[in-house]
Amino acid sequence: MRGMLRALTLAAGLALAAPVGAQDAPPAATLIADQIRVDGLNRLVADGHVEIFYDGYRVQAGSITYDQDTDQLLIEGEIRLTSPSGTVLTAEAAELSADLTNGILRSARLVLDQQLQLAAAQIDRIDGRYSVLSKTVASSCRVCAGQVPLWRIRAERIIHDEDAQQLFFDHARFEVAGVPIVYLPRLRLPDPTLERSSGFLIPDLRVSNTLGTGLKVPYFFTLGDHADLTLSPYYSTSTNTLEARYRQAFRFGEIELNGAISRDDLRPGETRYYLFTEGEFDLPRDFTLRFKTRSVSDPAYLLDYGYSDADRLTSSVSVGRTRKDEYINAEILHFNSLRASENNATLPTLLSNVEYKHRFAPATIGGVAQTKVQVFSFERRSNTDVVGRDVARLSAEGKWRRNWQTGNGVLISALGQVNFDYYVTSDDTTTPSPETRIAPFGAVELRWPLVKGGANGVSHVLEPVAQLVWSDTDTSAINNEDSLSVEFDEGNLFSLSRFAGQDAYEQGLRANIGATWTRYDPDGWSLAVAGGRVYRADNQNQFPNGTGLNGRLSDWLLAVQFATAQNLSLINRAVFDDGLDFTRNELRLDWSTDALDISSSFIWQEANLTENRPADSSEWVMDLAYDVTPNWTAKADWRYDFLTDDASEAGIGLEYRNECVSLDLSLSRRFTSSTNVDPSTDFGLTISLAGFGATGDTTRYRRSCLR
């Protein structure tokens, strides 16, 4: 009996795992049954709750009979075989070779990756690779008693190639709710375990008032293990378009190209196109090469087809490295404005920049120091005097900071900085060239962090800050090209200069005064408040109206942040004067729950001519997703201008998902118009079937037959 048991366990092990021609001895298998008996001299029978465990496989059956003479397994009674990959094979009866490479299973069902179910009158196992299913039905929908699945594919025969991870259908009929829709004599689809396979992707139906009604049918090409190409023909009543995406991964980097070419009724007789490329490669000595290019045939093409809402395109190539105390970067950039109000000939479209930063701790004076060297230049295509101005700059910068702490916890800091700039200007007879500037900074800062804890677990942190800053007056004739946009917020309240670039710096004697207070509650919520103001000895008239920094006294800055343990975050940042007239106010809300995701912001800004904002602006932006039921999700987005009382963008969407199908409906409207772009309305419909290819986890959408 021991010999027969060993034979059965060996046969079971081979049947479950061993490939044909394997030379290594199989691992031991475990057999469990209510009863095991020997029938004659060559047959062993296991009855009642039979289970075999072998190398991650599991076989369950009512009974298993092993015939040593024929080396065959006869399996009966609710057979279930589960592989380590999650594939499940069930049947009422089976006659199989001991290694499971050949045999027949009757009234069988094959479940691939816990998603796609294939039910057949009979399954033939061939050479341990192919499963041939006869008179079969395939579906990833939950099939309940007395109900027709939402969709299914009936076929005379289905061949599952386990090695190629492909499904081949003969005389396939696709049905929706039991109604035949499409007949295909031959059909090939990837099984759910295959992540990459050449073939058609999910079609996309699009209806637009500018492009008409059309259909995108993408086809995916696998080009080896490290590259792929997707071609998406887009046919509509108003356009013929071919979209393309190419990706390739290398040992030390990757590239991606996206583009399209069109002939449409919007610009008859013209060929329209766009091409976006980007890539990144690792270089020796920790350097990284990055590049991206952006090109388009006309300013309206990207918006007409919904590829991008960018109105300024940036192409660049850079080589850089970042280490703990060092930063090196060299880059060349090209800008192309699509705005009707801007002329690329008079914009600085070609820029080059080389920058080196080094941080260290000086031994003699202590603290932390940083040096920076930069070579920067830009060119305009126009050679016209003044408006075609080109500039090259060499800059050197040194920073130093040291902190001391007193016995009562006051933190005293000394800060110093010196900037050296050398400018060469051409195509501008009104600006002297070359021009040299030296800008020294000095500052003293006091911080007093105070912490208070309560018996109920609440803690408070209060930190008043006072900073006295001096910098020399700039008497040079350097044009301000890179510091026209200025922000005033809690991030730069205690900065030596609030200008973003190098061409301008904050001047004179000034005091930056502010404080922060934070309350932490043991229930998981927190409240933080930060505020302050800038006091100047003299008004330098550096900042324009609309920034909150103009005048001898700046506006008040106040920022409030509230956060809870339930993923609710509320932030408000305001800049206002003594009369509570607001220069800028921004409110942002983010809230995420099991059923709701909402992100909304409101911003009001005073007019600022230097930022090309001649009138006040007031906008509300909102993005919303709400799970109406476990399967239905409603979406909405909105952009509204309160001053013009007009919406600039709006969209709604409805998404349905269950274990076997997903449906996505969307409707969007762009209300804005310009010389290049007209308002447009777009409707989108996408339907995809789960169970073919890598579709992700659908278990959260799985329905129950009880509801």
XYZ file of C-alpha atoms in Angstrom:
707
model
C 0.000 0.000 0.000
C 2.888 2.350 0.718
C 4.164 1.796 -2.815
C 0.722 2.590 -4.294
C 0.421 5.692 -2.124
C 3.856 6.858 -3.283
C 2.800 6.187 -6.852
C -0.377 8.240 -6.401
C 1.398 11.159 -4.763
C 4.068 11.076 -7.457
C 1.406 10.930 -10.154
C -0.524 13.757 -8.500
C 2.627 15.852 -8.234
C 3.514 15.279 -11.868
C -0.052 15.949 -12.922
C -0.154 19.267 -11.154
C 3.253 20.762 -11.881
C 5.914 18.803 -13.753
C 6.516 19.915 -17.373
C 7.044 17.387 -20.110
C 10.613 16.132 -20.221
C 11.526 17.515 -16.775
C 14.744 15.957 -15.491
C 14.550 17.016 -11.855
C 12.608 14.924 -9.383
C 9.320 16.584 -8.411
C 8.799 17.863 -4.864
C 6.731 15.771 -2.484
C 2.952 15.969 -2.714
C 0.426 15.674 0.112
C -2.727 13.562 -0.246
C -5.684 13.940 2.134
C -8.893 11.880 1.900
C -11.587 10.383 4.111
C -10.649 6.897 2.883
C -7.799 5.382 0.864
C -7.961 1.775 -0.364
C -6.217 -0.605 -2.765
C -8.447 -2.140 -5.440
C -6.642 -5.200 -6.777
C -2.923 -4.977 -7.245
C -2.688 -1.964 -9.565
C -5.394 0.476 -8.555
C -5.481 2.907 -5.656
C -8.689 4.734 -4.785
C -9.057 7.817 -2.564
C -12.662 8.684 -1.588
C -14.365 11.540 0.257
C -13.094 15.150 0.413
C -9.959 14.321 -1.519
C -7.315 17.047 -1.593
C -3.834 17.061 -3.074
C -1.326 19.830 -2.345
C 1.733 20.129 -4.518
C 4.132 23.033 -5.185
C 1.438 25.710 -4.797
C -1.241 23.706 -6.635
C -4.361 22.332 -5.040
C -6.695 19.615 -6.340
C -10.069 18.928 -4.732
C -12.413 16.138 -5.791
C -14.941 13.607 -4.562
C -12.711 10.679 -5.538
C -9.456 9.981 -7.367
C -8.498 6.601 -8.844
C -4.980 5.910 -10.041
C -4.425 2.995 -12.457
C -0.786 2.001 -12.429
C -1.035 -0.092 -15.609
C -2.355 2.776 -17.760
C -0.717 5.517 -15.693
C -4.072 7.331 -15.759
C -6.067 9.326 -13.220
C -9.848 9.016 -13.043
C -11.241 11.980 -11.077
C -14.920 12.409 -10.163
C -17.228 14.562 -8.066
C -16.952 18.367 -8.113
C -13.380 18.587 -9.303
C -11.520 21.827 -8.590
C -7.897 22.520 -9.532
C -6.289 25.804 -8.454
C -2.900 26.917 -9.773
C -0.477 29.313 -8.024
C -1.355 31.987 -10.606
C -5.038 31.902 -9.600
C -6.347 29.944 -12.573
C -9.213 27.667 -11.493
C -10.390 24.601 -13.417
C -13.593 22.832 -12.369
C -15.327 19.780 -13.840
C -17.723 16.960 -12.986
C -15.444 14.188 -14.276
C -11.956 13.889 -15.763
C -9.695 11.285 -17.319
C -6.147 12.579 -17.347
C -2.618 11.345 -17.763
C -0.612 11.349 -14.581
C 1.236 14.515 -15.571
C -2.012 16.323 -16.587
C -0.546 17.029 -20.028
C -3.254 15.081 -21.842
C -6.796 14.078 -21.054
C -10.464 14.975 -21.078
C -12.600 16.961 -18.602
C -16.374 16.869 -18.936
C -18.869 19.600 -17.951
C -15.883 21.786 -17.186
C -15.295 25.438 -16.359
C -12.005 27.347 -16.652
C -11.558 30.560 -14.606
C -8.552 32.698 -15.589
C -7.058 35.143 -13.078
C -10.328 35.134 -11.076
C -11.929 37.156 -13.897
C -12.741 35.366 -17.143
C -14.941 32.245 -16.980
C -15.045 29.722 -19.822
C -17.704 27.019 -19.504
C -17.592 24.036 -21.884
C -19.216 20.679 -22.391
C -15.725 19.214 -22.632
C -12.124 20.347 -22.214
C -9.288 18.455 -23.882
C -5.810 18.860 -22.413
C -3.075 18.612 -25.069
C 0.680 18.464 -24.402
C 0.335 20.341 -21.136
C 0.024 23.645 -23.024
C -3.332 23.767 -24.781
C -6.831 23.538 -23.365
C -9.392 22.981 -26.114
C -12.931 23.834 -25.027
C -15.880 22.556 -27.077
C -19.314 24.202 -27.267
C -18.298 26.910 -24.856
C -19.383 30.254 -23.401
C -16.957 32.941 -22.169
C -17.804 35.842 -19.871
C -16.342 37.745 -16.936
C -19.819 38.609 -15.609
C -21.185 37.032 -12.469
C -23.682 34.420 -13.636
C -26.599 33.955 -11.234
C -29.309 31.303 -11.427
C -32.072 32.228 -13.864
C -30.240 35.318 -15.162
C -28.547 36.034 -18.460
C -25.091 37.634 -18.097
C -24.681 41.209 -19.270
C -22.375 40.000 -22.041
C -20.966 36.703 -23.210
C -19.188 35.135 -26.167
C -20.544 31.854 -27.492
C -18.166 29.778 -29.624
C -17.972 26.352 -31.194
C -14.450 26.031 -29.872
C -11.999 28.016 -27.754
C -8.296 27.175 -27.574
C -6.358 28.514 -24.590
C -2.618 28.649 -25.203
C -1.111 28.818 -21.715
C 2.419 29.633 -22.898
C 1.377 32.411 -25.286
C -1.418 33.531 -22.896
C -3.846 33.804 -25.788
C -7.440 32.750 -26.441
C -8.521 31.653 -29.946
C -12.262 31.593 -30.742
C -13.870 29.660 -33.619
C -17.289 30.810 -34.858
C -17.678 33.360 -32.074
C -20.945 35.196 -31.400
C -20.905 38.221 -29.100
C -24.131 38.683 -27.131
C -25.409 41.493 -24.924
C -28.163 40.502 -22.474
C -28.667 37.371 -24.575
C -29.105 39.288 -27.859
C -26.559 38.447 -30.606
C -24.674 41.571 -31.704
C -21.639 40.489 -33.727
C -20.557 37.252 -35.410
C -16.861 36.591 -36.042
C -15.625 33.390 -37.671
C -12.221 33.840 -36.014
C -11.238 35.880 -32.982
C -8.043 36.149 -30.938
C -7.909 37.822 -27.521
C -5.290 37.943 -24.733
C -6.122 36.130 -21.515
C -6.273 38.166 -18.259
C -2.749 37.173 -17.200
C -1.098 38.813 -20.224
C 0.058 42.380 -19.573
C 1.322 43.250 -23.082
C 0.051 41.896 -26.362
C -0.362 43.253 -29.887
C -3.983 43.904 -30.747
C -6.862 46.371 -30.686
C -7.446 48.474 -27.563
C -10.703 49.930 -26.303
C -12.443 52.077 -28.976
C -13.497 55.596 -28.044
C -16.610 57.300 -29.442
C -16.382 61.094 -29.587
C -18.991 63.655 -30.596
C -17.881 67.281 -31.033
C -19.576 70.350 -32.455
C -16.309 71.208 -34.214
C -15.083 67.750 -35.321
C -18.413 65.950 -35.705
C -19.149 62.351 -34.705
C -16.160 60.045 -34.825
C -14.556 56.866 -33.543
C -11.001 56.193 -32.352
C -9.793 52.620 -32.819
C -6.325 52.220 -31.248
C -4.069 49.294 -32.128
C -1.176 48.309 -29.856
C 2.047 46.813 -31.265
C 4.539 45.092 -28.977
C 8.036 45.655 -30.360
C 9.948 43.239 -28.194
C 10.156 43.402 -24.408
C 11.275 47.030 -24.224
C 9.328 48.965 -26.848
C 5.780 49.421 -28.112
C 3.813 51.480 -30.605
C 0.157 52.534 -30.454
C -1.574 53.781 -33.610
C -5.060 55.282 -33.222
C -6.949 56.111 -36.410
C -9.635 58.704 -35.691
C -12.411 58.905 -38.260
C -15.228 61.433 -38.025
C -17.508 63.462 -40.243
C -15.066 66.393 -40.133
C -11.591 64.902 -39.757
C -9.284 62.052 -40.679
C -6.600 61.773 -38.017
C -3.887 59.310 -37.111
C -2.609 59.448 -33.536
C 0.576 57.671 -32.479
C 2.540 56.896 -29.331
C 5.952 55.226 -29.258
C 7.717 54.134 -26.067
C 11.056 52.454 -25.548
C 12.964 51.538 -22.414
C 16.734 51.205 -22.442
C 19.110 49.903 -19.835
C 19.896 53.436 -18.663
C 16.847 55.423 -19.715
C 13.592 55.730 -21.605
C 11.925 57.778 -24.338
C 8.323 58.486 -25.308
C 6.894 60.161 -28.419
C 3.289 61.316 -28.806
C 1.879 62.878 -31.927
C -0.930 63.135 -34.461
C -1.492 64.231 -38.040
C -4.866 65.476 -39.347
C -6.776 66.695 -42.374
C -10.057 68.315 -41.348
C -12.790 70.754 -42.279
C -11.646 73.352 -39.736
C -8.664 74.282 -41.914
C -9.453 72.874 -45.374
C -6.432 71.996 -47.467
C -4.002 72.141 -44.526
C -2.111 69.297 -42.882
C -2.251 69.759 -39.113
C -0.014 67.963 -36.650
C 1.664 67.950 -33.266
C 4.655 66.085 -31.849
C 5.643 65.864 -28.195
C 8.759 63.923 -27.194
C 10.483 63.391 -23.870
C 13.199 61.181 -22.461
C 15.602 60.634 -19.602
C 18.962 58.835 -19.478
C 21.446 58.101 -16.707
C 24.999 59.300 -17.435
C 28.285 58.522 -15.675
C 29.108 60.203 -12.351
C 25.428 60.460 -11.342
C 24.537 62.909 -14.119
C 21.141 62.708 -15.827
C 20.250 63.752 -19.359
C 16.663 64.955 -19.846
C 14.983 66.303 -22.930
C 11.541 67.218 -24.208
C 10.312 68.794 -27.428
C 6.967 70.412 -28.201
C 5.900 71.345 -31.731
C 2.534 72.024 -33.344
C 1.357 73.084 -36.794
C -0.978 75.887 -35.649
C -2.033 77.520 -32.364
C -5.534 75.971 -32.269
C -4.707 72.342 -33.054
C -4.064 71.121 -29.504
C -7.301 72.602 -28.150
C -9.408 71.585 -31.160
C -8.542 67.922 -30.589
C -8.239 68.029 -26.789
C -4.577 66.998 -26.711
C -3.461 69.822 -24.399
C -4.624 73.192 -23.065
C -1.075 74.613 -22.983
C -0.790 78.039 -24.617
C 3.017 78.215 -24.325
C 5.139 75.270 -25.426
C 8.554 74.625 -23.876
C 11.234 72.431 -25.437
C 14.418 71.740 -23.495
C 17.510 69.603 -23.116
C 19.469 69.482 -19.861
C 22.303 67.650 -18.146
C 22.405 67.823 -14.369
C 23.334 66.229 -11.090
C 22.063 66.675 -7.536
C 24.032 65.523 -4.513
C 23.829 66.255 -0.807
C 25.823 69.518 -0.935
C 26.066 70.108 -4.675
C 23.832 70.977 -7.627
C 24.973 71.181 -11.263
C 22.717 71.830 -14.237
C 23.183 72.943 -17.825
C 20.158 73.421 -20.081
C 18.918 74.969 -23.297
C 15.250 75.942 -23.603
C 13.051 77.067 -26.477
C 9.667 78.748 -25.957
C 6.837 78.964 -28.476
C 3.798 81.023 -27.521
C 0.410 80.082 -28.966
C -1.287 83.176 -27.568
C -2.708 85.585 -30.127
C -1.598 88.523 -27.958
C 2.095 87.517 -27.999
C 4.667 87.748 -30.797
C 7.317 85.025 -30.799
C 9.693 87.318 -32.690
C 9.865 89.741 -29.742
C 9.686 87.142 -26.952
C 12.912 85.654 -25.537
C 12.360 82.276 -27.207
C 15.859 80.726 -26.924
C 17.430 80.511 -23.455
C 20.576 78.854 -22.155
C 21.534 78.393 -18.521
C 24.493 76.830 -16.710
C 24.304 76.742 -12.911
C 26.493 75.413 -10.111
C 25.665 75.447 -6.384
C 27.774 74.244 -3.476
C 26.904 74.182 0.216
C 29.486 73.834 3.003
C 30.208 74.653 6.649
C 32.969 77.297 6.990
C 35.372 76.387 9.764
C 36.286 79.902 10.854
C 32.887 81.606 11.201
C 30.648 78.534 11.575
C 27.149 78.221 10.253
C 26.213 77.097 6.742
C 27.380 78.790 3.542
C 26.381 78.393 -0.100
C 28.028 79.569 -3.287
C 26.406 79.809 -6.704
C 27.762 80.553 -10.161
C 25.425 81.022 -13.138
C 25.835 81.809 -16.829
C 22.532 82.767 -18.449
C 21.483 84.200 -21.805
C 18.416 84.647 -23.978
C 17.831 85.659 -27.566
C 14.930 87.142 -29.506
C 14.445 86.412 -33.190
C 13.826 90.085 -33.932
C 16.812 92.403 -34.466
C 14.691 95.544 -34.021
C 16.130 98.002 -31.517
C 14.819 97.613 -27.923
C 12.037 95.076 -28.698
C 14.655 92.663 -30.084
C 16.933 92.972 -27.040
C 19.275 90.018 -26.321
C 20.979 89.576 -22.960
C 23.820 87.479 -21.532
C 24.590 87.413 -17.814
C 27.319 86.054 -15.538
C 26.316 85.871 -11.864
C 28.054 84.827 -8.677
C 26.335 84.567 -5.299
C 27.464 83.829 -1.768
C 25.111 83.112 1.171
C 25.791 82.493 4.847
C 23.606 81.766 7.866
C 24.408 80.954 11.488
C 22.068 80.263 14.420
C 22.489 80.745 18.166
C 20.091 79.692 20.914
C 19.706 81.545 24.193
C 18.927 79.968 27.537
C 15.218 80.823 27.329
C 14.825 79.242 23.867
C 15.122 82.307 21.626
C 16.751 81.450 18.291
C 19.007 84.226 16.946
C 20.214 84.063 13.365
C 22.647 86.155 11.351
C 22.326 86.127 7.551
C 24.550 87.559 4.860
C 24.502 87.494 1.082
C 26.417 89.111 -1.779
C 25.341 89.011 -5.448
C 27.599 89.903 -8.353
C 26.091 90.299 -11.851
C 27.767 91.107 -15.161
C 25.392 91.902 -18.079
C 26.061 92.171 -21.811
C 23.123 93.548 -23.834
C 22.720 93.776 -27.605
C 20.009 95.111 -29.963
C 19.103 97.827 -27.432
C 20.735 101.246 -27.790
C 18.955 102.549 -24.665
C 20.760 100.142 -22.301
C 24.466 100.521 -21.501
C 26.558 97.405 -22.109
C 28.382 95.886 -20.393
C 26.856 96.611 -16.974
C 28.127 95.413 -13.581
C 26.209 95.253 -10.312
C 27.100 94.220 -6.764
C 24.220 93.706 -4.322
C 25.019 93.075 -0.618
C 22.418 91.820 1.901
C 22.530 91.638 5.688
C 19.893 90.423 8.140
C 19.274 89.539 11.777
C 16.417 87.233 12.715
C 14.769 86.393 16.057
C 12.490 83.383 16.569
C 10.954 82.267 19.837
C 9.165 78.904 19.498
C 6.793 78.304 22.436
C 5.092 74.962 23.129
C 2.204 74.312 25.500
C 0.626 70.950 26.274
C -2.717 70.396 27.966
C -4.004 67.607 30.187
C -6.503 66.572 27.500
C -3.719 65.917 24.994
C -4.075 69.177 23.088
C -0.789 70.888 22.204
C -0.122 74.430 21.000
C 2.942 75.742 19.167
C 3.405 79.519 18.906
C 6.383 81.082 17.104
C 6.746 84.862 16.715
C 9.407 85.927 14.215
C 11.102 89.292 13.626
C 13.611 89.802 10.820
C 15.536 93.004 10.064
C 16.957 93.105 6.515
C 19.159 95.637 4.721
C 20.210 95.678 1.072
C 21.858 98.384 -1.001
C 19.994 100.568 -3.501
C 20.326 99.445 -7.104
C 21.544 102.307 -9.317
C 22.263 100.196 -12.411
C 20.322 100.385 -15.674
C 19.596 96.655 -15.836
C 16.271 95.761 -17.443
C 13.917 93.585 -15.432
C 13.126 90.586 -17.662
C 12.692 87.678 -15.215
C 11.096 89.199 -12.090
C 7.846 90.701 -13.325
C 5.635 88.199 -11.488
C 5.789 88.533 -7.688
C 3.966 86.449 -5.080
C 3.478 87.393 -1.425
C 2.751 84.396 0.800
C 3.904 82.652 3.969
C 6.662 80.948 2.006
C 8.579 84.176 1.307
C 7.458 86.390 4.190
C 10.941 86.021 5.714
C 12.965 86.127 2.494
C 15.799 88.537 1.786
C 14.219 89.281 -1.595
C 10.763 88.476 -2.903
C 11.630 88.792 -6.581
C 11.621 85.457 -8.359
C 14.570 86.076 -10.697
C 17.982 87.694 -10.807
C 17.306 90.940 -12.681
C 15.684 92.711 -9.706
C 16.175 92.433 -5.952
C 14.419 93.973 -2.963
C 16.154 97.145 -1.723
C 16.430 99.315 1.365
C 15.952 98.739 5.084
C 12.913 96.712 6.066
C 11.502 94.577 8.855
C 9.593 91.357 8.212
C 7.316 90.711 11.208
C 5.054 87.696 11.639
C 3.996 84.717 13.718
C 2.636 81.195 13.377
C 0.326 79.314 15.712
C -0.657 75.653 15.441
C -3.090 73.617 17.529
C -2.891 69.820 17.479
C -5.884 67.908 18.821
C -5.702 64.251 19.937
C -8.872 63.569 17.924
C -6.765 63.987 14.770
C -7.534 67.502 13.610
C -5.213 70.500 13.514
C -5.492 74.245 12.966
C -2.598 76.434 11.806
C -2.530 80.226 11.400
C 0.337 82.248 9.914
C 0.463 85.973 9.313
C 2.699 88.980 9.034
C 3.645 92.216 7.357
C 6.616 94.064 5.879
C 7.652 97.484 7.294
C 10.006 99.619 5.181
C 12.100 102.599 6.171
C 11.446 104.162 2.760
C 9.135 103.375 -0.133
C 11.397 102.158 -2.939
C 8.499 101.966 -5.457
C 9.696 98.567 -6.620
C 6.473 96.596 -6.503
C 3.421 97.321 -8.670
C -0.174 97.455 -7.499
C -1.770 94.039 -7.187
C 1.150 92.405 -5.381
C 0.363 93.538 -1.817
C 4.016 94.625 -1.405
C 3.790 98.154 -2.775
C 4.132 101.144 -0.416
C 6.139 101.697 2.739
C 3.894 99.249 4.566
C 2.920 96.078 2.792
C -0.551 94.604 3.003
C -1.296 92.125 5.750
C -0.726 88.447 4.961
C -2.924 85.874 6.688
C -2.978 82.128 5.984
C -5.222 79.604 7.762
C -5.066 75.829 7.350
C -7.510 73.341 8.876
C -7.105 69.558 8.528
C -8.977 66.602 10.013
C -8.333 62.902 10.337
C -11.184 62.335 7.848
C -9.019 63.665 4.964
C -10.576 67.126 4.960
C -8.204 70.020 4.264
C -9.192 73.682 4.099
C -6.665 76.422 3.279
C -7.277 80.154 2.935
C -4.584 82.667 2.048
C -5.429 86.382 2.020
C -3.527 89.616 1.359
C -5.384 92.783 2.456
C -4.733 96.353 3.604
C -5.674 98.150 6.828
C -9.146 98.872 5.459
C -9.728 95.134 4.756
C -9.648 95.738 1.013
C -8.317 92.521 -0.449
C -5.469 92.443 -2.939
C -5.598 88.670 -3.231
C -7.614 85.909 -1.612
C -7.355 82.197 -2.294
C -9.511 79.475 -0.743
C -8.879 75.782 -1.362
C -10.899 72.775 -0.191
C -9.851 69.127 -0.509
C -11.956 66.316 0.934
C -11.701 62.604 0.318
C -13.997 59.932 1.757
C -14.969 56.415 0.709
C -17.676 57.853 -1.541
C -16.645 61.452 -2.235
C -13.585 63.175 -3.691
C -13.813 66.915 -4.054
C -11.210 69.527 -4.853
C -12.290 73.136 -5.139
C -10.576 76.508 -5.104
C -11.625 80.135 -5.332
C -9.204 82.934 -6.150
C -9.642 86.705 -6.326
C -6.819 88.918 -7.621
C -6.481 92.638 -8.051
C -5.451 93.912 -11.490
C -1.704 93.892 -12.190
C -0.458 95.292 -15.497
C 3.050 93.853 -15.110
C 1.517 90.371 -15.028
C -0.644 91.149 -18.091
C -3.781 91.280 -15.946
C -5.428 94.632 -16.773
C -8.625 93.882 -14.812
C -9.500 92.210 -11.532
C -10.067 88.463 -11.755
C -12.292 86.198 -9.697
C -12.514 82.496 -10.542
C -13.921 79.343 -8.989
C -12.560 75.926 -9.986
C -14.106 72.633 -8.850
C -13.490 68.922 -9.491
C -15.927 66.392 -8.010
C -16.316 62.610 -8.024
C -19.113 60.933 -6.058
C -19.865 57.212 -5.785
C -23.648 57.187 -6.107
C -23.606 53.403 -5.668
C -20.715 50.934 -5.460
C -20.899 50.671 -9.274
C -21.954 54.184 -10.396
C -19.688 57.237 -10.085
C -20.730 60.769 -11.029
C -18.078 63.328 -11.959
C -18.112 67.051 -12.576
C -15.603 69.828 -13.183
C -16.206 73.546 -13.405
C -14.338 76.781 -14.014
C -16.315 79.990 -13.560
C -15.370 83.676 -13.805
C -17.480 85.747 -11.407
C -16.474 89.137 -12.790
C -17.523 88.329 -16.349
C -20.349 86.117 -15.041
C -19.332 83.405 -17.491
C -18.126 79.833 -17.253
C -14.881 79.167 -19.103
C -14.986 75.358 -18.799
C -17.519 72.805 -17.588
C -17.798 69.052 -17.735
C -19.875 66.193 -16.361
C -19.295 62.476 -16.482
C -20.912 59.223 -15.458
C -18.985 55.999 -14.971
C -20.324 52.492 -14.406
C -18.140 49.554 -13.374
C -18.824 46.003 -12.365
C -16.779 42.825 -12.512
C -17.168 42.427 -16.273
C -17.720 45.814 -17.931
C -16.934 49.494 -17.523
C -18.743 52.374 -19.202
C -17.544 55.970 -19.220
C -19.736 58.844 -20.436
C -18.431 62.407 -20.538
C -19.700 65.770 -21.714
C -17.469 68.846 -21.684
C -17.829 72.415 -22.883
C -15.122 75.046 -23.409
C -16.741 78.480 -23.487
C -13.693 80.658 -24.071
C -12.824 81.924 -27.532
C -9.975 83.839 -29.091
C -8.578 84.707 -32.474
C -7.328 81.119 -32.852
C -9.864 79.035 -30.922
C -13.661 78.786 -31.007
C -15.891 77.473 -28.179
C -16.462 73.736 -28.414
C -18.593 70.949 -26.947
C -17.384 67.350 -26.744
C -19.177 64.107 -25.881
C -17.207 60.927 -25.156
C -18.242 57.293 -24.742
C -15.901 54.435 -23.829
C -16.960 50.832 -23.142
C -14.482 48.149 -22.080
C -14.900 44.487 -21.195
C -12.988 43.016 -18.273
C -11.275 39.672 -18.578
C -9.128 40.240 -21.645
C -5.604 41.443 -21.031
C -4.448 43.043 -17.793
C -7.548 45.000 -16.742
C -6.670 45.454 -13.077
C -8.462 44.302 -9.955
C -12.253 44.186 -10.398
C -13.108 42.386 -7.147
C -14.429 45.569 -5.473
C -17.129 45.789 -8.170
C -18.127 42.125 -8.018
C -21.874 41.701 -7.647
C -23.628 39.241 -5.377
C -26.386 36.935 -6.596
C -28.337 37.832 -3.427
C -29.053 41.357 -4.691
